[in-house]
Amino acid sequence: MIIAMKAGAAPEEIGDVIRKIEEAGMRALNLPGGDRTVIGVASSIPADVREPLTELMLSLPGVDHVAQVSRTYKLASREFHAADTIVDVRGVLVGGREIVTMAGPCAVESREQLLAAAKAVKSAGGKVLRGGAFKPRSSPYSFQGLGADGLKLLKEVGAEVGLPTITEVLDQHEVELVMEHADILQIGARNMQNFPLLIAVGQTMHPIVLKRGPSATIDEWLLSAEYILNQGNPNVILCERGVHPLDRAYTRNTLDLSAVPIIKEVSHLPIIIDPSHATGSWRYVAAMSRAAVAAGADGLLIEVHPDPKNALCDGPQSLRPETFSALMDDLRRIAHSLSRG
Ligand code: PEP
Ligand code: MN
């Protein structure tokens, strides 16, 4: 439920509305934006309470109208928050005019490998360096990442080339450690519904990239974002990375590009696309990246490796530096034609 106050409503009238909501045992939020105050009820409202609460709100001085929120998520919805959210990653703004490309290797393997990738990303115009230290691998026999050593390398190399960094946090007990080393915490597709982890990152103010689970609906994904927002962290960036594929013979996942305009309509959160995990093949990464920008995505998360053939993780879907650089030229042209930087 949203209570819209009349323009010029007195602070006491606003305070009264908030108090009455809290007296009914619910959480009231003073929502930003516009020339008048809007108050949201950030709790699920029992069916027998909805009508009397609506009546009560309408009877209070200063209240203009009451609207019911049609979505199960609230803080993530456009209804609650009309203006686009812009997430500030050490001066790189995600969700604004500029399209932000985050790129780098799937996994940090060595200082040399990461530095070569980072230089390629920086010189091609990438804005954030990616590199996995804790890797969620399907097989326990696959390379699991360098762990804390990988985090250190990511921090050092990011500082050396002058790029903020993103890396995945797998476990709620490692949030602090990862935060000390990276500027964005990535919640991987497999962890989209790891609720203790969502709550833990929600209790920080660090930017979060929340990947869509391979079988998650849009509503489930936004409810996961809601877990983070509800803890007080507004800095959530959504990332579509493909859903369970119809035909694995050709692609690893199926990129749901319609998620971009849908998210833009129903939510205020920025959305980026990961064409690397979506397709699983470097051959299709450029086409899907161009399509993502054309569809209105706020950014991309792309795997780039100086030597994909010898990569310890996801080599087949990683771009070589030259291919990445050519793609970035294309993306700039598309962005420019859409009046985005
Ligand atoms: C990744 O980006 O490193 C990754 C593991 O991706 P996802 O969670 O989308 O599979
Ligand atoms: Mn990968």
Tab-separated table of N, CA and C in Angstrom, residues 27-161:
chain	number	residue	atom	x	y	z
A	27	ARG	N	5.535	-1.741	8.913
A	27	ARG	CA	6.675	-0.860	8.713
A	27	ARG	C	6.306	0.224	7.695
A	28	ALA	N	6.564	1.480	8.072
A	28	ALA	CA	6.259	2.592	7.163
A	28	ALA	C	7.554	3.161	6.616
A	29	LEU	N	7.540	3.471	5.324
A	29	LEU	CA	8.743	4.037	4.696
A	29	LEU	C	8.404	5.359	4.050
A	30	ASN	N	9.220	6.357	4.344
A	30	ASN	CA	9.075	7.657	3.719
A	30	ASN	C	9.822	7.573	2.397
A	31	LEU	N	9.100	7.635	1.282
A	31	LEU	CA	9.742	7.351	-0.001
A	31	LEU	C	10.178	8.622	-0.720
A	32	PRO	N	11.352	8.589	-1.310
A	32	PRO	CA	11.878	9.775	-1.978
A	32	PRO	C	11.195	10.043	-3.324
A	33	GLY	N	11.446	11.246	-3.826
A	33	GLY	CA	11.025	11.561	-5.199
A	33	GLY	C	9.797	12.440	-5.270
A	34	GLY	N	9.722	13.204	-6.369
A	34	GLY	CA	8.550	14.027	-6.635
A	34	GLY	C	8.469	15.251	-5.751
A	35	ASP	N	7.372	15.980	-5.922
A	35	ASP	CA	7.232	17.218	-5.145
A	35	ASP	C	6.372	17.002	-3.910
A	36	ARG	N	5.961	15.746	-3.702
A	36	ARG	CA	5.196	15.506	-2.469
A	36	ARG	C	5.563	14.168	-1.854
A	37	THR	N	5.278	14.074	-0.585
A	37	THR	CA	5.696	12.885	0.165
A	37	THR	C	4.797	11.694	-0.130
A	38	VAL	N	5.435	10.563	-0.259
A	38	VAL	CA	4.707	9.305	-0.445
A	38	VAL	C	5.190	8.371	0.660
A	39	ILE	N	4.257	7.677	1.278
A	39	ILE	CA	4.633	6.747	2.351
A	39	ILE	C	4.221	5.334	1.916
A	40	GLY	N	5.155	4.417	2.016
A	40	GLY	CA	4.877	3.044	1.624
A	40	GLY	C	4.754	2.151	2.848
A	41	VAL	N	3.893	1.144	2.744
A	41	VAL	CA	3.802	0.146	3.815
A	41	VAL	C	4.636	-1.053	3.366
A	42	ALA	N	5.792	-1.224	4.007
A	42	ALA	CA	6.718	-2.285	3.583
A	42	ALA	C	6.507	-3.535	4.417
A	43	SER	N	5.298	-4.015	4.450
A	43	SER	CA	4.983	-5.269	5.159
A	43	SER	C	3.846	-5.888	4.370
A	44	SER	N	3.680	-7.226	4.533
A	44	SER	CA	2.501	-7.752	3.848
A	44	SER	C	1.306	-7.458	4.765
A	45	ILE	N	0.251	-6.987	4.143
A	45	ILE	CA	-0.907	-6.518	4.920
A	45	ILE	C	-1.949	-7.634	4.961
A	46	PRO	N	-2.312	-8.120	6.172
A	46	PRO	CA	-3.318	-9.183	6.254
A	46	PRO	C	-4.624	-8.746	5.572
A	47	ALA	N	-5.282	-9.716	4.921
A	47	ALA	CA	-6.478	-9.400	4.122
A	47	ALA	C	-7.519	-8.633	4.935
A	48	ASP	N	-7.700	-9.015	6.216
A	48	ASP	CA	-8.763	-8.366	7.005
A	48	ASP	C	-8.358	-6.978	7.500
A	49	VAL	N	-7.097	-6.622	7.301
A	49	VAL	CA	-6.616	-5.311	7.776
A	49	VAL	C	-6.619	-4.289	6.639
A	50	ARG	N	-6.529	-4.812	5.402
A	50	ARG	CA	-6.330	-3.912	4.259
A	50	ARG	C	-7.429	-2.838	4.160
A	51	GLU	N	-8.703	-3.262	4.239
A	51	GLU	CA	-9.765	-2.276	4.047
A	51	GLU	C	-9.826	-1.255	5.189
A	52	PRO	N	-9.840	-1.731	6.469
A	52	PRO	CA	-9.862	-0.727	7.546
A	52	PRO	C	-8.654	0.188	7.535
A	53	LEU	N	-7.484	-0.346	7.160
A	53	LEU	CA	-6.279	0.495	7.132
A	53	LEU	C	-6.401	1.555	6.023
A	54	THR	N	-6.937	1.137	4.882
A	54	THR	CA	-7.141	2.090	3.770
A	54	THR	C	-8.095	3.205	4.227
A	55	GLU	N	-9.198	2.804	4.876
A	55	GLU	CA	-10.180	3.790	5.370
A	55	GLU	C	-9.530	4.758	6.355
A	56	LEU	N	-8.737	4.177	7.271
A	56	LEU	CA	-8.074	4.997	8.293
A	56	LEU	C	-7.147	6.010	7.628
A	57	MET	N	-6.366	5.554	6.674
A	57	MET	CA	-5.410	6.438	5.990
A	57	MET	C	-6.153	7.576	5.287
A	58	LEU	N	-7.254	7.220	4.601
A	58	LEU	CA	-8.008	8.235	3.845
A	58	LEU	C	-8.642	9.272	4.768
A	59	SER	N	-8.830	8.880	6.035
A	59	SER	CA	-9.477	9.810	6.972
A	59	SER	C	-8.479	10.790	7.584
A	60	LEU	N	-7.194	10.552	7.386
A	60	LEU	CA	-6.190	11.398	8.047
A	60	LEU	C	-5.958	12.695	7.275
A	61	PRO	N	-5.760	13.794	7.982
A	61	PRO	CA	-5.525	15.059	7.284
A	61	PRO	C	-4.215	15.026	6.497
A	62	GLY	N	-4.236	15.615	5.325
A	62	GLY	CA	-3.020	15.685	4.506
A	62	GLY	C	-2.882	14.549	3.514
A	63	VAL	N	-3.737	13.505	3.664
A	63	VAL	CA	-3.622	12.366	2.734
A	63	VAL	C	-4.411	12.675	1.462
A	64	ASP	N	-3.745	12.475	0.302
A	64	ASP	CA	-4.416	12.724	-0.972
A	64	ASP	C	-5.134	11.468	-1.465
A	65	HIS	N	-4.361	10.380	-1.604
A	65	HIS	CA	-5.000	9.132	-2.020
A	65	HIS	C	-4.173	7.933	-1.561
A	66	VAL	N	-4.797	6.769	-1.646
A	66	VAL	CA	-4.139	5.525	-1.247
A	66	VAL	C	-4.152	4.588	-2.457
A	67	ALA	N	-2.976	4.019	-2.776
A	67	ALA	CA	-2.916	3.076	-3.912
A	67	ALA	C	-2.435	1.727	-3.397
A	68	GLN	N	-2.984	0.669	-3.949
A	68	GLN	CA	-2.547	-0.676	-3.552
A	68	GLN	C	-1.396	-1.094	-4.466
A	69	VAL	N	-0.352	-1.673	-3.895
A	69	VAL	CA	0.791	-2.139	-4.696
A	69	VAL	C	0.443	-3.532	-5.218
A	70	SER	N	0.576	-3.673	-6.537
A	70	SER	CA	0.117	-4.934	-7.122
A	70	SER	C	1.188	-6.024	-7.068
A	71	ARG	N	2.435	-5.672	-6.745
A	71	ARG	CA	3.538	-6.641	-6.797
A	71	ARG	C	3.824	-7.251	-5.423
A	72	THR	N	4.404	-8.442	-5.437
A	72	THR	CA	4.753	-9.069	-4.158
A	72	THR	C	5.994	-8.410	-3.563
A	73	TYR	N	6.887	-7.904	-4.435
A	73	TYR	CA	8.038	-7.148	-3.945
A	73	TYR	C	7.610	-5.691	-3.831
A	74	LYS	N	8.225	-4.976	-2.929
A	74	LYS	CA	7.795	-3.600	-2.677
A	74	LYS	C	8.942	-2.621	-2.901
A	75	LEU	N	9.999	-2.782	-2.094
A	75	LEU	CA	11.116	-1.835	-2.183
A	75	LEU	C	11.772	-1.888	-3.560
A	76	ALA	N	11.692	-3.030	-4.226
A	76	ALA	CA	12.306	-3.169	-5.556
A	76	ALA	C	11.388	-2.655	-6.659
A	77	SER	N	10.146	-2.304	-6.317
A	77	SER	CA	9.174	-1.967	-7.362
A	77	SER	C	9.213	-0.492	-7.744
A	78	ARG	N	8.862	-0.229	-8.967
A	78	ARG	CA	8.722	1.156	-9.456
A	78	ARG	C	7.590	1.866	-8.724
A	79	GLU	N	6.575	1.090	-8.324
A	79	GLU	CA	5.450	1.715	-7.637
A	79	GLU	C	5.928	2.402	-6.352
A	80	PHE	N	6.896	1.777	-5.685
A	80	PHE	CA	7.418	2.334	-4.436
A	80	PHE	C	8.456	3.409	-4.689
A	81	HIS	N	9.144	3.330	-5.827
A	81	HIS	CA	10.323	4.174	-6.047
A	81	HIS	C	10.348	4.500	-7.537
A	82	ALA	N	9.781	5.653	-7.896
A	82	ALA	CA	9.573	5.961	-9.318
A	82	ALA	C	10.886	6.214	-10.066
A	83	ALA	N	11.835	6.896	-9.412
A	83	ALA	CA	13.067	7.293	-10.124
A	83	ALA	C	14.034	6.121	-10.247
A	84	ASP	N	14.794	6.113	-11.341
A	84	ASP	CA	15.816	5.077	-11.530
A	84	ASP	C	16.841	5.126	-10.403
A	85	THR	N	17.226	3.962	-9.899
A	85	THR	CA	18.327	3.902	-8.924
A	85	THR	C	19.650	3.927	-9.679
A	86	ILE	N	20.555	4.745	-9.189
A	86	ILE	CA	21.904	4.789	-9.763
A	86	ILE	C	22.861	4.322	-8.671
A	87	VAL	N	23.619	3.278	-8.963
A	87	VAL	CA	24.544	2.732	-7.965
A	87	VAL	C	25.946	3.281	-8.249
A	88	ASP	N	26.515	3.887	-7.229
A	88	ASP	CA	27.823	4.535	-7.356
A	88	ASP	C	28.912	3.548	-6.915
A	89	VAL	N	29.718	3.109	-7.883
A	89	VAL	CA	30.826	2.201	-7.574
A	89	VAL	C	32.117	3.015	-7.659
A	90	ARG	N	32.515	3.574	-6.575
A	90	ARG	CA	33.713	4.435	-6.545
A	90	ARG	C	33.761	5.400	-7.733
A	91	GLY	N	32.658	6.088	-7.952
A	91	GLY	CA	32.619	7.097	-9.007
A	91	GLY	C	32.102	6.576	-10.344
A	92	VAL	N	32.031	5.266	-10.521
A	92	VAL	CA	31.428	4.703	-11.741
A	92	VAL	C	29.940	4.525	-11.452
A	93	LEU	N	29.107	5.209	-12.250
A	93	LEU	CA	27.676	5.191	-11.966
A	93	LEU	C	26.965	4.142	-12.816
A	94	VAL	N	26.341	3.192	-12.145
A	94	VAL	CA	25.611	2.132	-12.851
A	94	VAL	C	24.120	2.442	-12.758
A	95	GLY	N	23.477	2.554	-13.937
A	95	GLY	CA	22.050	2.881	-13.953
A	95	GLY	C	21.803	4.296	-14.444
A	96	GLY	N	22.862	5.007	-14.765
A	96	GLY	CA	22.722	6.365	-15.301
A	96	GLY	C	22.807	6.344	-16.824
A	97	ARG	N	23.293	7.438	-17.400
A	97	ARG	CA	23.334	7.550	-18.858
A	97	ARG	C	24.386	6.618	-19.477
A	98	GLU	N	25.489	6.472	-18.737
A	98	GLU	CA	26.604	5.707	-19.295
A	98	GLU	C	26.371	4.195	-19.188
A	99	ILE	N	26.764	3.481	-20.233
A	99	ILE	CA	26.703	2.013	-20.173
A	99	ILE	C	28.027	1.526	-19.589
A	100	VAL	N	27.942	0.750	-18.537
A	100	VAL	CA	29.141	0.361	-17.786
A	100	VAL	C	29.514	-1.087	-18.118
A	101	THR	N	30.710	-1.263	-18.666
A	101	THR	CA	31.163	-2.625	-18.955
A	101	THR	C	32.124	-3.098	-17.872
A	102	MET	N	31.772	-4.222	-17.271
A	102	MET	CA	32.627	-4.881	-16.276
A	102	MET	C	33.220	-6.086	-17.000
A	103	ALA	N	34.518	-6.271	-16.919
A	103	ALA	CA	35.120	-7.372	-17.672
A	103	ALA	C	36.400	-7.840	-17.018
A	104	GLY	N	36.771	-9.075	-17.389
A	104	GLY	CA	37.973	-9.676	-16.826
A	104	GLY	C	37.813	-11.180	-16.852
A	105	PRO	N	38.783	-11.890	-16.310
A	105	PRO	CA	38.713	-13.349	-16.388
A	105	PRO	C	37.648	-13.936	-15.473
A	106	CYS	N	37.198	-15.133	-15.853
A	106	CYS	CA	36.261	-15.855	-14.987
A	106	CYS	C	36.903	-15.964	-13.609
A	107	ALA	N	38.130	-16.491	-13.585
A	107	ALA	CA	38.825	-16.698	-12.310
A	107	ALA	C	40.190	-16.013	-12.328
A	108	VAL	N	40.577	-15.490	-11.168
A	108	VAL	CA	41.943	-15.000	-11.004
A	108	VAL	C	42.840	-16.237	-10.950
A	109	GLU	N	43.833	-16.285	-11.853
A	109	GLU	CA	44.719	-17.461	-11.894
A	109	GLU	C	46.124	-17.122	-11.416
A	110	SER	N	46.589	-15.944	-11.780
A	110	SER	CA	47.934	-15.518	-11.396
A	110	SER	C	47.996	-13.997	-11.568
A	111	ARG	N	49.041	-13.401	-11.025
A	111	ARG	CA	49.223	-11.957	-11.145
A	111	ARG	C	49.349	-11.564	-12.624
A	112	GLU	N	50.157	-12.348	-13.379
A	112	GLU	CA	50.423	-12.027	-14.793
A	112	GLU	C	49.126	-12.096	-15.600
A	113	GLN	N	48.388	-13.193	-15.377
A	113	GLN	CA	47.141	-13.373	-16.130
A	113	GLN	C	46.166	-12.239	-15.842
A	114	LEU	N	46.014	-11.886	-14.552
A	114	LEU	CA	45.040	-10.864	-14.188
A	114	LEU	C	45.479	-9.488	-14.691
A	115	LEU	N	46.775	-9.224	-14.577
A	115	LEU	CA	47.270	-7.913	-15.013
A	115	LEU	C	47.100	-7.751	-16.528
A	116	ALA	N	47.388	-8.794	-17.277
A	116	ALA	CA	47.217	-8.709	-18.739
A	116	ALA	C	45.745	-8.461	-19.081
A	117	ALA	N	44.854	-9.177	-18.412
A	117	ALA	CA	43.417	-8.984	-18.665
A	117	ALA	C	43.001	-7.568	-18.259
A	118	ALA	N	43.469	-7.126	-17.106
A	118	ALA	CA	43.071	-5.813	-16.580
A	118	ALA	C	43.524	-4.688	-17.508
A	119	LYS	N	44.736	-4.801	-18.037
A	119	LYS	CA	45.228	-3.764	-18.953
A	119	LYS	C	44.372	-3.736	-20.215
A	120	ALA	N	44.015	-4.921	-20.697
A	120	ALA	CA	43.172	-4.997	-21.904
A	120	ALA	C	41.799	-4.378	-21.639
A	121	VAL	N	41.247	-4.660	-20.472
A	121	VAL	CA	39.917	-4.134	-20.124
A	121	VAL	C	39.980	-2.612	-20.025
A	122	LYS	N	40.989	-2.141	-19.333
A	122	LYS	CA	41.123	-0.692	-19.127
A	122	LYS	C	41.319	0.030	-20.468
A	123	SER	N	42.224	-0.491	-21.304
A	123	SER	CA	42.538	0.250	-22.527
A	123	SER	C	41.382	0.192	-23.524
A	124	ALA	N	40.527	-0.811	-23.420
A	124	ALA	CA	39.376	-0.875	-24.333
A	124	ALA	C	38.202	-0.035	-23.837
A	125	GLY	N	38.310	0.490	-22.616
A	125	GLY	CA	37.215	1.338	-22.103
A	125	GLY	C	36.328	0.657	-21.077
A	126	GLY	N	36.726	-0.532	-20.613
A	126	GLY	CA	35.984	-1.186	-19.529
A	126	GLY	C	36.086	-0.342	-18.264
A	127	LYS	N	35.053	-0.426	-17.413
A	127	LYS	CA	35.009	0.460	-16.239
A	127	LYS	C	35.207	-0.266	-14.912
A	128	VAL	N	35.024	-1.597	-14.917
A	128	VAL	CA	35.160	-2.382	-13.683
A	128	VAL	C	35.883	-3.689	-14.052
A	129	LEU	N	36.789	-4.111	-13.173
A	129	LEU	CA	37.534	-5.360	-13.415
A	129	LEU	C	36.864	-6.523	-12.682
A	130	ARG	N	36.526	-7.587	-13.430
A	130	ARG	CA	35.984	-8.770	-12.772
A	130	ARG	C	37.091	-9.820	-12.607
A	131	GLY	N	36.912	-10.699	-11.629
A	131	GLY	CA	37.858	-11.788	-11.421
A	131	GLY	C	37.373	-12.610	-10.239
A	132	GLY	N	37.105	-13.899	-10.473
A	132	GLY	CA	36.583	-14.756	-9.404
A	132	GLY	C	37.707	-15.301	-8.538
A	133	ALA	N	37.513	-15.260	-7.234
A	133	ALA	CA	38.481	-15.836	-6.299
A	133	ALA	C	37.880	-17.094	-5.657
A	134	PHE	N	36.607	-17.001	-5.281
A	134	PHE	CA	35.869	-18.168	-4.781
A	134	PHE	C	34.941	-18.589	-5.914
A	135	LYS	N	35.218	-19.726	-6.532
A	135	LYS	CA	34.454	-20.135	-7.709
A	135	LYS	C	33.416	-21.196	-7.375
A	136	PRO	N	32.170	-20.978	-7.765
A	136	PRO	CA	31.133	-22.001	-7.539
A	136	PRO	C	31.153	-23.007	-8.685
A	137	ARG	N	31.920	-24.058	-8.609
A	137	ARG	CA	32.048	-25.010	-9.720
A	137	ARG	C	31.089	-26.189	-9.564
A	138	SER	N	30.571	-26.642	-10.686
A	138	SER	CA	29.634	-27.776	-10.640
A	138	SER	C	30.323	-29.028	-10.117
A	139	SER	N	31.611	-29.180	-10.438
A	139	SER	CA	32.341	-30.372	-9.980
A	139	SER	C	33.354	-30.007	-8.893
A	140	PRO	N	33.440	-30.845	-7.845
A	140	PRO	CA	34.435	-30.561	-6.801
A	140	PRO	C	35.863	-30.767	-7.292
A	141	TYR	N	36.011	-31.403	-8.469
A	141	TYR	CA	37.362	-31.653	-9.007
A	141	TYR	C	37.854	-30.506	-9.887
A	142	SER	N	36.943	-29.565	-10.221
A	142	SER	CA	37.349	-28.411	-11.045
A	142	SER	C	38.075	-27.384	-10.183
A	143	PHE	N	38.851	-26.529	-10.843
A	143	PHE	CA	39.572	-25.432	-10.167
A	143	PHE	C	38.586	-24.590	-9.348
A	144	GLN	N	38.862	-24.448	-8.075
A	144	GLN	CA	37.920	-23.790	-7.156
A	144	GLN	C	38.249	-22.317	-6.939
A	145	GLY	N	39.292	-21.820	-7.602
A	145	GLY	CA	39.705	-20.430	-7.407
A	145	GLY	C	40.821	-20.343	-6.380
A	146	LEU	N	41.484	-19.172	-6.369
A	146	LEU	CA	42.632	-19.007	-5.462
A	146	LEU	C	42.212	-18.540	-4.069
A	147	GLY	N	40.922	-18.337	-3.852
A	147	GLY	CA	40.443	-17.929	-2.528
A	147	GLY	C	41.013	-16.587	-2.107
A	148	ALA	N	41.445	-16.507	-0.839
A	148	ALA	CA	41.924	-15.232	-0.285
A	148	ALA	C	43.107	-14.677	-1.080
A	149	ASP	N	43.959	-15.551	-1.619
A	149	ASP	CA	45.089	-15.063	-2.428
A	149	ASP	C	44.584	-14.380	-3.705
A	150	GLY	N	43.533	-14.933	-4.264
A	150	GLY	CA	42.927	-14.343	-5.466
A	150	GLY	C	42.348	-12.966	-5.159
A	151	LEU	N	41.737	-12.835	-3.992
A	151	LEU	CA	41.171	-11.534	-3.597
A	151	LEU	C	42.270	-10.478	-3.516
A	152	LYS	N	43.390	-10.872	-2.925
A	152	LYS	CA	44.515	-9.932	-2.771
A	152	LYS	C	45.007	-9.472	-4.133
A	153	LEU	N	45.157	-10.430	-5.045
A	153	LEU	CA	45.618	-10.083	-6.393
A	153	LEU	C	44.624	-9.144	-7.073
A	154	LEU	N	43.351	-9.414	-6.898
A	154	LEU	CA	42.323	-8.575	-7.530
A	154	LEU	C	42.425	-7.138	-7.020
A	155	LYS	N	42.583	-7.007	-5.720
A	155	LYS	CA	42.682	-5.665	-5.124
A	155	LYS	C	43.929	-4.942	-5.648
A	156	GLU	N	45.055	-5.662	-5.641
A	156	GLU	CA	46.315	-5.050	-6.089
A	156	GLU	C	46.271	-4.629	-7.553
A	157	VAL	N	45.807	-5.545	-8.387
A	157	VAL	CA	45.800	-5.272	-9.825
A	157	VAL	C	44.761	-4.189	-10.166
A	158	GLY	N	43.619	-4.225	-9.493
A	158	GLY	CA	42.609	-3.180	-9.700
A	158	GLY	C	43.191	-1.811	-9.402
A	159	ALA	N	43.922	-1.729	-8.292
A	159	ALA	CA	44.537	-0.443	-7.901
A	159	ALA	C	45.616	-0.057	-8.916
A	160	GLU	N	46.362	-1.048	-9.361
A	160	GLU	CA	47.460	-0.759	-10.289
A	160	GLU	C	46.962	-0.180	-11.616
A	161	VAL	N	45.887	-0.754	-12.162
A	161	VAL	CA	45.391	-0.242	-13.452
A	161	VAL	C	44.351	0.872	-13.278
